[in-house]
XYZ file of C-alpha atoms in Angstrom:
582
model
C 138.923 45.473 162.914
C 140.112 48.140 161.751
C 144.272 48.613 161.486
C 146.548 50.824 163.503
C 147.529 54.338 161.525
C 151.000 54.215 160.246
C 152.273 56.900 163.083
C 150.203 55.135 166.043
C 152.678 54.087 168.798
C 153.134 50.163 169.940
C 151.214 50.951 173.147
C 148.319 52.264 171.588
C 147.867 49.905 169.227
C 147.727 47.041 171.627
C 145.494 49.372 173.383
C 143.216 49.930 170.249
C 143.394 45.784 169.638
C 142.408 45.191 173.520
C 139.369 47.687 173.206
C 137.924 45.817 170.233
C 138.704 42.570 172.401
C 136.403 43.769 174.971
C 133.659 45.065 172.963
C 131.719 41.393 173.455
C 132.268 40.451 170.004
C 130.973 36.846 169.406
C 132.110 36.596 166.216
C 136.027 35.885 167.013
C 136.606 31.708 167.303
C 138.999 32.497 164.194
C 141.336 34.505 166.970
C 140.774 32.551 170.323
C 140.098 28.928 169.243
C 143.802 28.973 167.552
C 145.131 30.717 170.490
C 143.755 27.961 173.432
C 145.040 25.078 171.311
C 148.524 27.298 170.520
C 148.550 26.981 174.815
C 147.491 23.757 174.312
C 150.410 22.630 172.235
C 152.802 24.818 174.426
C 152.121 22.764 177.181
C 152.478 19.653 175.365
C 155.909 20.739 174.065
C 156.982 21.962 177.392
C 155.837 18.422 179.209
C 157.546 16.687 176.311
C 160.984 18.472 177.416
C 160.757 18.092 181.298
C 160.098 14.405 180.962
C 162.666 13.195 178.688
C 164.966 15.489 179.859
C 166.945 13.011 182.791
C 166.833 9.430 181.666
C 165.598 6.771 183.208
C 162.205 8.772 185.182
C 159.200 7.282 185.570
C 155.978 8.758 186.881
C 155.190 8.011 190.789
C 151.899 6.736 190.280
C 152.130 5.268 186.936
C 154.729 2.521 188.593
C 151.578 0.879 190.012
C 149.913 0.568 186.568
C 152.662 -0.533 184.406
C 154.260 -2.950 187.363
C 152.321 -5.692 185.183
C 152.979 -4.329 181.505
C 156.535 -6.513 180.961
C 154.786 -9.464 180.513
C 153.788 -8.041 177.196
C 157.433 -8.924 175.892
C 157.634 -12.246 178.052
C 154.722 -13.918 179.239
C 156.771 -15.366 181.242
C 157.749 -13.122 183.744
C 156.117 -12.285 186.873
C 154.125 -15.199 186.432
C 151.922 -15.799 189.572
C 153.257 -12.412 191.001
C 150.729 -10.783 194.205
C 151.797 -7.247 193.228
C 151.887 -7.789 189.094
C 148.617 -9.415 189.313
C 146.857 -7.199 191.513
C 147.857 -4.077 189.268
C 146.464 -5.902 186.231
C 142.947 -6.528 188.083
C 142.874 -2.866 188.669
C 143.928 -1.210 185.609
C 140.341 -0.486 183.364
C 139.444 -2.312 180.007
C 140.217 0.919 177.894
C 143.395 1.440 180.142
C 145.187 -1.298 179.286
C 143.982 -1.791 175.258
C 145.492 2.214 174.879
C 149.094 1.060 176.409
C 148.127 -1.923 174.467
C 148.165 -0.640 170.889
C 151.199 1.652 171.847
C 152.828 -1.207 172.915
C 151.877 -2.958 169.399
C 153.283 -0.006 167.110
C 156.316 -0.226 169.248
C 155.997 2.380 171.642
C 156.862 0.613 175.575
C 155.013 1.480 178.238
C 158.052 2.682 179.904
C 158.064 5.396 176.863
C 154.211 6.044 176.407
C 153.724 6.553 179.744
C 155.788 10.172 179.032
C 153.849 10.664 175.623
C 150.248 10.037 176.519
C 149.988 13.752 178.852
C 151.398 15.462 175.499
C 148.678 14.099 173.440
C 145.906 14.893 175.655
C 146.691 18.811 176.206
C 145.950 20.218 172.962
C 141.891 18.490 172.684
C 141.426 19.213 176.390
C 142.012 22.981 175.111
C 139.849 22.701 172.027
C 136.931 21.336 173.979
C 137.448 23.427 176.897
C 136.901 26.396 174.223
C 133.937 24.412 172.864
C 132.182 23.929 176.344
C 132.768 27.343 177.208
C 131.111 28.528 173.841
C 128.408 26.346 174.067
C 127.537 27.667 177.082
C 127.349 31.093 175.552
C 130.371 33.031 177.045
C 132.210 34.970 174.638
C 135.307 34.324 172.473
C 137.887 36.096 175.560
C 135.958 34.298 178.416
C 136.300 31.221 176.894
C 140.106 31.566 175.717
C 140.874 32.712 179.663
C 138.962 30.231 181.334
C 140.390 27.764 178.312
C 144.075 29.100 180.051
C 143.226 28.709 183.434
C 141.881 25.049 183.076
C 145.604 23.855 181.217
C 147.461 25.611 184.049
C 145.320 22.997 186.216
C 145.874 20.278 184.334
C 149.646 20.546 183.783
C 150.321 21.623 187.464
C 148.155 18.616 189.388
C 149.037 15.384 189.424
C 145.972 14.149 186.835
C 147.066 14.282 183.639
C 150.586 14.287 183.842
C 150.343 10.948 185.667
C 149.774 8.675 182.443
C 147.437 7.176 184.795
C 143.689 6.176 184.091
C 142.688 9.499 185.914
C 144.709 11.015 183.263
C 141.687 10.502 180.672
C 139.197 12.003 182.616
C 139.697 15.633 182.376
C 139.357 15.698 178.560
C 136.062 12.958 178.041
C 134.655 15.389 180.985
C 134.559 18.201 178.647
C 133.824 16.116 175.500
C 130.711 14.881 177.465
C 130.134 17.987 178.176
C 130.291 19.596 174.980
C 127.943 17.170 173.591
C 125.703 17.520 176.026
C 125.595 21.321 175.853
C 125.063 20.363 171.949
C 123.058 17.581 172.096
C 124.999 15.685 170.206
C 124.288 12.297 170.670
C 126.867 10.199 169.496
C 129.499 12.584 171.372
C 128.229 11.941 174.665
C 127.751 8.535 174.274
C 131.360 7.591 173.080
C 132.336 10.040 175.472
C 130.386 8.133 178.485
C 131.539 4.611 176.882
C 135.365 5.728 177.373
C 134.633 7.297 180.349
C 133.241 4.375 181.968
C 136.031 1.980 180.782
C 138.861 3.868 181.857
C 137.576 5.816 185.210
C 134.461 4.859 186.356
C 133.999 7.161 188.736
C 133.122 10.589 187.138
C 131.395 7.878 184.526
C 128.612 7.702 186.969
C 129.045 11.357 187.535
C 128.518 12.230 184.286
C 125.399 10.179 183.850
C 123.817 11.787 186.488
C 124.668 14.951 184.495
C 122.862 13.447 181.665
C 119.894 12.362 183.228
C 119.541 16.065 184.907
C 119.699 17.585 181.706
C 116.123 16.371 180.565
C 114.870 18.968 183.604
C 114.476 22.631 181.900
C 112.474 24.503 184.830
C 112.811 27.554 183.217
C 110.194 26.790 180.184
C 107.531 24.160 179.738
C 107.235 21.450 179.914
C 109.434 21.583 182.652
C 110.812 17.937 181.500
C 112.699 17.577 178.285
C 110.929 14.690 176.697
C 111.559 15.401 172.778
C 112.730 12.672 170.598
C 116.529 13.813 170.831
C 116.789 14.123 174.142
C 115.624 10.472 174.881
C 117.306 9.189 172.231
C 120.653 11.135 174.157
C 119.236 9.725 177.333
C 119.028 6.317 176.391
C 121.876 5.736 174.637
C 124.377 7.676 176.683
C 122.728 4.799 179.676
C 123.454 2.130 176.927
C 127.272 3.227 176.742
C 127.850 3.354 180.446
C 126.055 0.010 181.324
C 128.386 -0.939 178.371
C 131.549 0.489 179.644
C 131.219 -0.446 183.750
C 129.910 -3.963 182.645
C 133.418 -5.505 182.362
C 134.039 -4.468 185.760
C 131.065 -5.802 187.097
C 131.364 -9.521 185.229
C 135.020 -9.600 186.386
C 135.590 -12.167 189.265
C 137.994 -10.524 191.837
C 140.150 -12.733 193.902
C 140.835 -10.318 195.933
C 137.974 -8.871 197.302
C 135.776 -7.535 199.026
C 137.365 -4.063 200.310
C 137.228 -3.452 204.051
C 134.600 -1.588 206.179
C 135.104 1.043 207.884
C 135.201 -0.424 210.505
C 137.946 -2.637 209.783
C 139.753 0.327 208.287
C 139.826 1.745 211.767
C 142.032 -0.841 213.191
C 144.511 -0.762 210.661
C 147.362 1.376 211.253
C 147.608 2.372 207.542
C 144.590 3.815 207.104
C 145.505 6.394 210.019
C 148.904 7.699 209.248
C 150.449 5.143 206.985
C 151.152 5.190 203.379
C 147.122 4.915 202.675
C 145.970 7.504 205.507
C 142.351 8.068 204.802
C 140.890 8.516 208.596
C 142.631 11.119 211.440
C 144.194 9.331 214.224
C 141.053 9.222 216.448
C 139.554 7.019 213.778
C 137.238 9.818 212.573
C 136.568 10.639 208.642
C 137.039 13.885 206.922
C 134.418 13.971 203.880
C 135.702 17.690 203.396
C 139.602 18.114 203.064
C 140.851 15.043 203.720
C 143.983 14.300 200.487
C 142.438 11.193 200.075
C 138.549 10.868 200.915
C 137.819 14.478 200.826
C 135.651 16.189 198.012
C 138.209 19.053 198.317
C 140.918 16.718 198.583
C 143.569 18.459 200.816
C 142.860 21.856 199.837
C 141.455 22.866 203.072
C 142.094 21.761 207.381
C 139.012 21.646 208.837
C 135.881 23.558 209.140
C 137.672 26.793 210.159
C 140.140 27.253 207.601
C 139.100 30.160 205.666
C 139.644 28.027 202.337
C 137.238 25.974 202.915
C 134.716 28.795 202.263
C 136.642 30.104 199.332
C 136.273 26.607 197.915
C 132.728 26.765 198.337
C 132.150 30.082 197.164
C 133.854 28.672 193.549
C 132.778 26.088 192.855
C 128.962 27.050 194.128
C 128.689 30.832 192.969
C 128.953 30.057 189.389
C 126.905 26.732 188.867
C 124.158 28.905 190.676
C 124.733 32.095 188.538
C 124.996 30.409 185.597
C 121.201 28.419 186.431
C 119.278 31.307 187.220
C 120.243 33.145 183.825
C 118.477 30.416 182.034
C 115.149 32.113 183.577
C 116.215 35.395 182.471
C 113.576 36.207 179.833
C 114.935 38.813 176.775
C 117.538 37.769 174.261
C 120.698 35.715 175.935
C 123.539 38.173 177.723
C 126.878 36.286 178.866
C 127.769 32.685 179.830
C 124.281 30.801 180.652
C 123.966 27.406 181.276
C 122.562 24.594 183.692
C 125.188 22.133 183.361
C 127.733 23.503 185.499
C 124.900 23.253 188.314
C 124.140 19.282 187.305
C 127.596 18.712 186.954
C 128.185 20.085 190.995
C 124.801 18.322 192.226
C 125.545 14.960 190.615
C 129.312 15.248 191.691
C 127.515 15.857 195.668
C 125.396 13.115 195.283
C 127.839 10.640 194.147
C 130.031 11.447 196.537
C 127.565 11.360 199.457
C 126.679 7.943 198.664
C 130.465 6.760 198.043
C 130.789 7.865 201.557
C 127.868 6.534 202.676
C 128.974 2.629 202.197
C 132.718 3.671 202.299
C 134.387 1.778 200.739
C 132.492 -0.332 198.593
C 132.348 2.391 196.021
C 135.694 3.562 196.607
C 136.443 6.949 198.141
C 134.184 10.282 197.650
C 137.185 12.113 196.299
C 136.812 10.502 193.216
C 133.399 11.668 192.449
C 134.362 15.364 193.129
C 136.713 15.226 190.710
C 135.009 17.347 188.033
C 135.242 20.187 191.207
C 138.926 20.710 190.439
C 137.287 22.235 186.991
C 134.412 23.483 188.051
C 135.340 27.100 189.170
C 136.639 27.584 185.678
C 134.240 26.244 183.869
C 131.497 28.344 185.775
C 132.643 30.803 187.955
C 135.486 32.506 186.356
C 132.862 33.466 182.892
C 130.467 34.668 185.381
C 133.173 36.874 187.075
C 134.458 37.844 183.316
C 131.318 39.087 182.863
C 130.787 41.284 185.653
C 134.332 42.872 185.390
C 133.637 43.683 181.389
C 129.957 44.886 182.597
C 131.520 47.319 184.281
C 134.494 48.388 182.125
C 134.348 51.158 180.064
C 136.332 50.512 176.407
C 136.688 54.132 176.132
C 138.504 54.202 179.631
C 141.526 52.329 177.850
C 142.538 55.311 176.362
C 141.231 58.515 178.384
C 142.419 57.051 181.411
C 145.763 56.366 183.818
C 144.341 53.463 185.078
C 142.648 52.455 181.759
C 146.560 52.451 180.423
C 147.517 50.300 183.461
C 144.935 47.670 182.598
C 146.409 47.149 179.083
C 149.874 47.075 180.155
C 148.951 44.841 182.785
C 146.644 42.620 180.571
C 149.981 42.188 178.401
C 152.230 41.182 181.660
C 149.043 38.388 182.493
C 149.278 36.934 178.777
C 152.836 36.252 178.788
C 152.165 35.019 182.505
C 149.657 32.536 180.941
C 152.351 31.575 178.690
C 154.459 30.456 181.612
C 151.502 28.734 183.099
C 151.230 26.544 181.021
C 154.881 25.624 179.849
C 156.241 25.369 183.923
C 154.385 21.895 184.084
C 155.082 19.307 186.870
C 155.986 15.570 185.443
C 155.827 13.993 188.876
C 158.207 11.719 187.664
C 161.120 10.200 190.560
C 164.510 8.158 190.069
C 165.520 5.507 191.792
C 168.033 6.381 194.642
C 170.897 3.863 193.668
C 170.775 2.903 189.791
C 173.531 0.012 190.775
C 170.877 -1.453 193.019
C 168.121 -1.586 190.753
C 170.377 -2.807 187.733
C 172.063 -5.745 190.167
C 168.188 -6.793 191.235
C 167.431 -7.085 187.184
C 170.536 -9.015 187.036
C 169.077 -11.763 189.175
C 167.435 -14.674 187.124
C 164.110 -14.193 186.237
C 162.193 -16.025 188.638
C 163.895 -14.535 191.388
C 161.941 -12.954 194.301
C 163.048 -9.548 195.810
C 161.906 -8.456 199.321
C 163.081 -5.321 202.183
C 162.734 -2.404 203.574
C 163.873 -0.606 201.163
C 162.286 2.948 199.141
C 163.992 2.004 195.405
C 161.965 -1.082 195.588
C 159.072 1.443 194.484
C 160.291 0.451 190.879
C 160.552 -2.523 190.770
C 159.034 -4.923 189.302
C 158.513 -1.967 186.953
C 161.815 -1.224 186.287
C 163.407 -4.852 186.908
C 161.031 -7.070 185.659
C 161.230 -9.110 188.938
C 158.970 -10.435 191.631
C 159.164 -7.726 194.702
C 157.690 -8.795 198.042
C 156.161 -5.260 198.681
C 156.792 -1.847 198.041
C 155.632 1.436 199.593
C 154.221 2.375 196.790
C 152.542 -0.483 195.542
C 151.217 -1.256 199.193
C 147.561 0.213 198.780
C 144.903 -1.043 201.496
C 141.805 -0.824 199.907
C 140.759 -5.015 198.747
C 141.235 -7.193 201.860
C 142.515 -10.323 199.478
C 145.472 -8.144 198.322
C 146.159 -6.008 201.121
C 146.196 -8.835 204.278
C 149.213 -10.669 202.313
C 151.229 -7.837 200.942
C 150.952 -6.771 204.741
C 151.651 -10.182 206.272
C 154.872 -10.270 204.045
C 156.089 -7.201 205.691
C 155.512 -8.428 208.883
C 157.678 -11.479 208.183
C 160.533 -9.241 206.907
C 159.919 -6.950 209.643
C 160.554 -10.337 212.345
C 163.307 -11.464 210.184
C 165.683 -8.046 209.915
C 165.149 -7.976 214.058
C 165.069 -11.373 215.347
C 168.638 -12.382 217.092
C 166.746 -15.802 216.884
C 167.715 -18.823 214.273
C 164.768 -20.671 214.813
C 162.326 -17.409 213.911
C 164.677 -16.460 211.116
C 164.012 -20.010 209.636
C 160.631 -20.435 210.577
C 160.135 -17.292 208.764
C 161.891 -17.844 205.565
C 159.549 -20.713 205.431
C 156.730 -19.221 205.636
C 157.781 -16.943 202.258
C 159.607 -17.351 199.221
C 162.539 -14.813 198.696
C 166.154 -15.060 197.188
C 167.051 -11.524 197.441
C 166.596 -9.610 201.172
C 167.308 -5.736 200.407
C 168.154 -4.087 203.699
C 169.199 -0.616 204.500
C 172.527 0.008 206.604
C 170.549 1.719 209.349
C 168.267 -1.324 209.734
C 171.349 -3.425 210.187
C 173.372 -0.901 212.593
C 170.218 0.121 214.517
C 167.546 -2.871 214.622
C 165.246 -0.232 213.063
C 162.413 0.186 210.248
C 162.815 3.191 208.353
C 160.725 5.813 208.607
C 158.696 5.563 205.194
C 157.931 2.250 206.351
C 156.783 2.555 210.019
C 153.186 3.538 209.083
C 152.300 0.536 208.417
C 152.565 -0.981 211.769
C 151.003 -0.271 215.028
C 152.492 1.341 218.068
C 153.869 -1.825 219.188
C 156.481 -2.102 216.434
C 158.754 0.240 218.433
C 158.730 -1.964 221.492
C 160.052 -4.826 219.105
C 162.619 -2.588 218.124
C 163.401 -1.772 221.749
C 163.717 -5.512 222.723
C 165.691 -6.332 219.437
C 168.751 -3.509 220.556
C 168.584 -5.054 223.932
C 170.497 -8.496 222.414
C 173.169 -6.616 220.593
C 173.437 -6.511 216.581
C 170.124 -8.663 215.218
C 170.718 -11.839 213.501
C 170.947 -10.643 210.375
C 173.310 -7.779 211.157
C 175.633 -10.432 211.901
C 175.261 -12.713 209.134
C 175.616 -10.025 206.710
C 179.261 -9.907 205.982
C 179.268 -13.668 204.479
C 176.136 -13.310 202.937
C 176.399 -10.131 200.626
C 175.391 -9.953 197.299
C 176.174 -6.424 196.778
C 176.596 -2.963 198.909
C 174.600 -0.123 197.355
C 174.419 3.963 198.541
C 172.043 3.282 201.662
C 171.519 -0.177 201.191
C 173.146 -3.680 201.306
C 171.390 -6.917 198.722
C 171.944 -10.262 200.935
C 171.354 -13.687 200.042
C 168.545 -14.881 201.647
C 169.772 -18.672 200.841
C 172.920 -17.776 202.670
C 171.187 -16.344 205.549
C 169.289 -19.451 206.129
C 172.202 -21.668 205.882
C 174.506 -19.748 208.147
C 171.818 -18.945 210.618
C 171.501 -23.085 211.082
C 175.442 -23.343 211.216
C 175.450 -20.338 214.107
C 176.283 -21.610 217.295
């Protein structure tokens, strides 16, 4: 490249450097490669600042995982806990050895939970760049598309969760990679972590891998050289391998409902878990939860629907039909983007075909979130530079426009990727949560209440339910976290002694968290009210008929502590006075 003369003017020498940029030169890794991971490590540092900037955040989802990890630094605690134990049976193999070993070196989960997203930025830009190399698209393509993929991954709630979903972004593109390579020991490492942290796009993957033995566009039309078996069969090795613990594990809490049952269960329609519309129906499309688009479409007319199509289909298909281009190789060219969206179908066709016994379809179209970037947007780079003129930098208005603007776009990117979302939430009332880690540590915690979404997390204490934490999906888990919030639910609006009793009988709970509104207006708050049916506000109605509930009036005597929107009682006290009530 040749430099700049000494009188040349700033403009035109980003204009000269941008020219050479889009002459297709292959031969410039040296200048892109350092410039994804530099976004790569922007990101990182920018995460690292928004999530240790207030004290005391946690990430929403990650409370679910961690609820268990205390017992780490006492065995002890939570011992025999529903929700502590449940969390453990879910959390992967290679999920909980990684919080494991940070936990061993010193690092709490609390604390590594905000780390892990940092470290996983920078490689899921280096292999981005790889994939997108190995697939033939120039240095630029894959440095854009490289961009485009972190702003993804630091704005949707994947990564930055500390979750085991987190992992899967970055051993998708190592898979990948290898794959494209043929490098057999890459994929299967990457399939073996795959499989023991997220399942899922494990099986995805290895239909990816067993695809990638077709090559229609040369003979034989079946890959069956030494490598590529040897790829084949090993990559099946390491999943077998990596889903096996899941498979030997005896669950006490299965099996997971039909869908039938799921029909009948007011959660499931417009609760905390909604997965089906209110008429019972299932949306495999758009759905949040069970669709392969996940929410980012309503229905069959919404215009995004098609533009989700068109990107995540356009490329894959583009990107196939190349490979039966005869001549010497021109742009991005590859059939894996095409496997990866015809597996990711599959999968998720069959998911949905025995909903739910291998979970939701969602989760199989999860390498879609990546796809368009990984596929379409090098096949649309290389139609726009197809068509654009070098030359027409200089001798032109517009030409001059472009640069300027392509200079406005790369400090855009840099915002991109440093305005990242932590997802992370603080409790409501700090006093409350402090006062229920107070309590002695066998003590049992149950309410209405939303700051009971961390805890046992952040108290280290045995919680009835939470909204959070409430996920219908196994029946053995689900039917008694549920059951418990009926009981609270008869105990906060009885006006009845003997219920009140017969209730606290039936569980085991020294702390009752209430909110002021339940006790003024014999009423379950709103965050809570999905999971009941329609008859829950006919209880209410009934309860406001009698005057303050039961509880409302044993209150005074029996509180441990008045928070912001909430009041602690002592459930002990309740029982006793209830008895003594006239």
């Amino acid at each position: 490249m040749s430099a700049p003369t000494a009188g040349q003017p700033g403009l035109a020498a980003f204009v000269a450097f941008l020219r050479q940029r889009l002459e297709r030169r292959d031969d410039e890794d040296h200048v892109w490669l350092p410039m994804s991971l530099g976004f790569g490590l922007i990101a990182s540092l920018a995460f690292l600042v928004a999530v240790f900037r207030v004290e005391g955040t946690i990430q929403d989802d990650a409370r679910m995982f961690l609820s268990w990890m205390g017992r780490w630094d006492d065995p002890e605690l939570l011992k025999g806990d529903l929700l502590a134990d449940y969390w453990y049976s879910v959390s992967p193999w290679l999920y909980r050895a990684v919080y494991r070993a940070a936990w061993l070196v010193g690092i709490k989960p609390l604390v590594f939970v905000k780390i892990l997203p940092a470290l996983l930025f920078p490689p899921i830009a280096y292999f981005s760049y790889r994939l997108l190399r190995a697939m033939r698209a120039d240095p630029l393509a894959a440095f854009v598309a490289t961009v485009f993929i972190l702003n993804v991954v630091v704005r949707d709630d994947i990564v930055v969760s500390g979750t085991p979903r987190a992992f899967w972004p970055l051993l998708l593109l190592v898979g990948l990679d290898g794959l494209a390579r043929v490098r057999v020991l890459q994929v299967a490492l990457a399939q073996l972590l795959m499989a023991g942290v997220y399942p899922q796009v494990a099986l995805v993957m290895a239909g990816v891998i067993g695809l990638s033995a077709l090559t229609p566009w040369q003979r034989p039309w079946i890959d069956l050289g030494r490598r590529r078996l040897a790829l084949v069969a090993l990559a099946a090795v390491a999943t077998v391998a990596g889903i096996a613990p899941f498979l030997l594990r005896e669950s006490q809490f299965g099996p997971v409902f039909t869908l039938a049952e799921a029909r009948t269960i007011p959660t499931f329609l417009y609760g905390r878990g909604r997965i089906l519309e209110a008429d019972g129906s299932a949306d495999f499309l758009c759905q949040t939860r069970l669709g392969i688009f996940a929410g980012g479409c309503k229905g069959l007319l919404d215009p995004r629907l098609y533009l989700l199509v068109l990107a995540n289909g356009l490329g894959p298909v583009v990107l196939l039909m190349r490979m039966f281009r005869p001549g010497p190789a021109s742009g991005a060219r590859s059939p894996l983007p095409f496997y990866l969206l015809v597996s990711s179908l599959i999968c998720a066709m069959l998911s949905a075909a025995v909903l739910f016994k291998l979970h939701l379809p969602s989760r199989y179209a999860s390498g879609l979130l990546l796809l368009p970037y990984l596929a379409t947007l090098p096949v649309l780079s290389d139609w726009i530079r197809a068509r654009l003129s070098p030359q027409m930098l200089i001798e032109r208005y517009s030409g001059r426009t472009l640069a300027i603007g392509t200079g406005i776009a790369a400090l855009a990117g840099v915002l991109a990727v440093s305005i990242v979302k932590t997802g992370n939430a603080l409790p409501d009332d700090r006093d409350l949560i402090a006062a229920i880690r107070s309590l002695p540590k066998d003590a049992v915690v149950g309410g209405f209440a939303e700051d009971l979404n961390f805890s046992p997390v952040l108290t280290g204490r045995s919680t009835l339910f939470s909204r959070e934490l409430s996920i219908a999906y196994e029946k053995g888990y689900y039917q008694k976290v549920h059951r418990r919030m009926e009981v609270i639910r008869d105990l906060v609006l009885t006006a009845d002694a003997s219920v009140l009793a017969d209730r606290m009988r039936e569980l085991r709970v020294d702390a009752l968290v209430v909110t002021k509104d339940t006790l003024a207006q014999a009423r379950i708050p709103a965050t809570f009210r999905g999971f009941f049916g329609a008859d829950l506000a006919e209880m209410e109605a009934r309860a406001s008929q009698h005057g303050p509930t039961l509880v409302a009036r044993l209150a005074p005597g029996c509180t441990m502590g008045v928070y912001r929107d909430t009041v602690m009682l002592d459930a002990h006290c309740l029982v006793r006075e209830a008895a003594a009530a006239p």
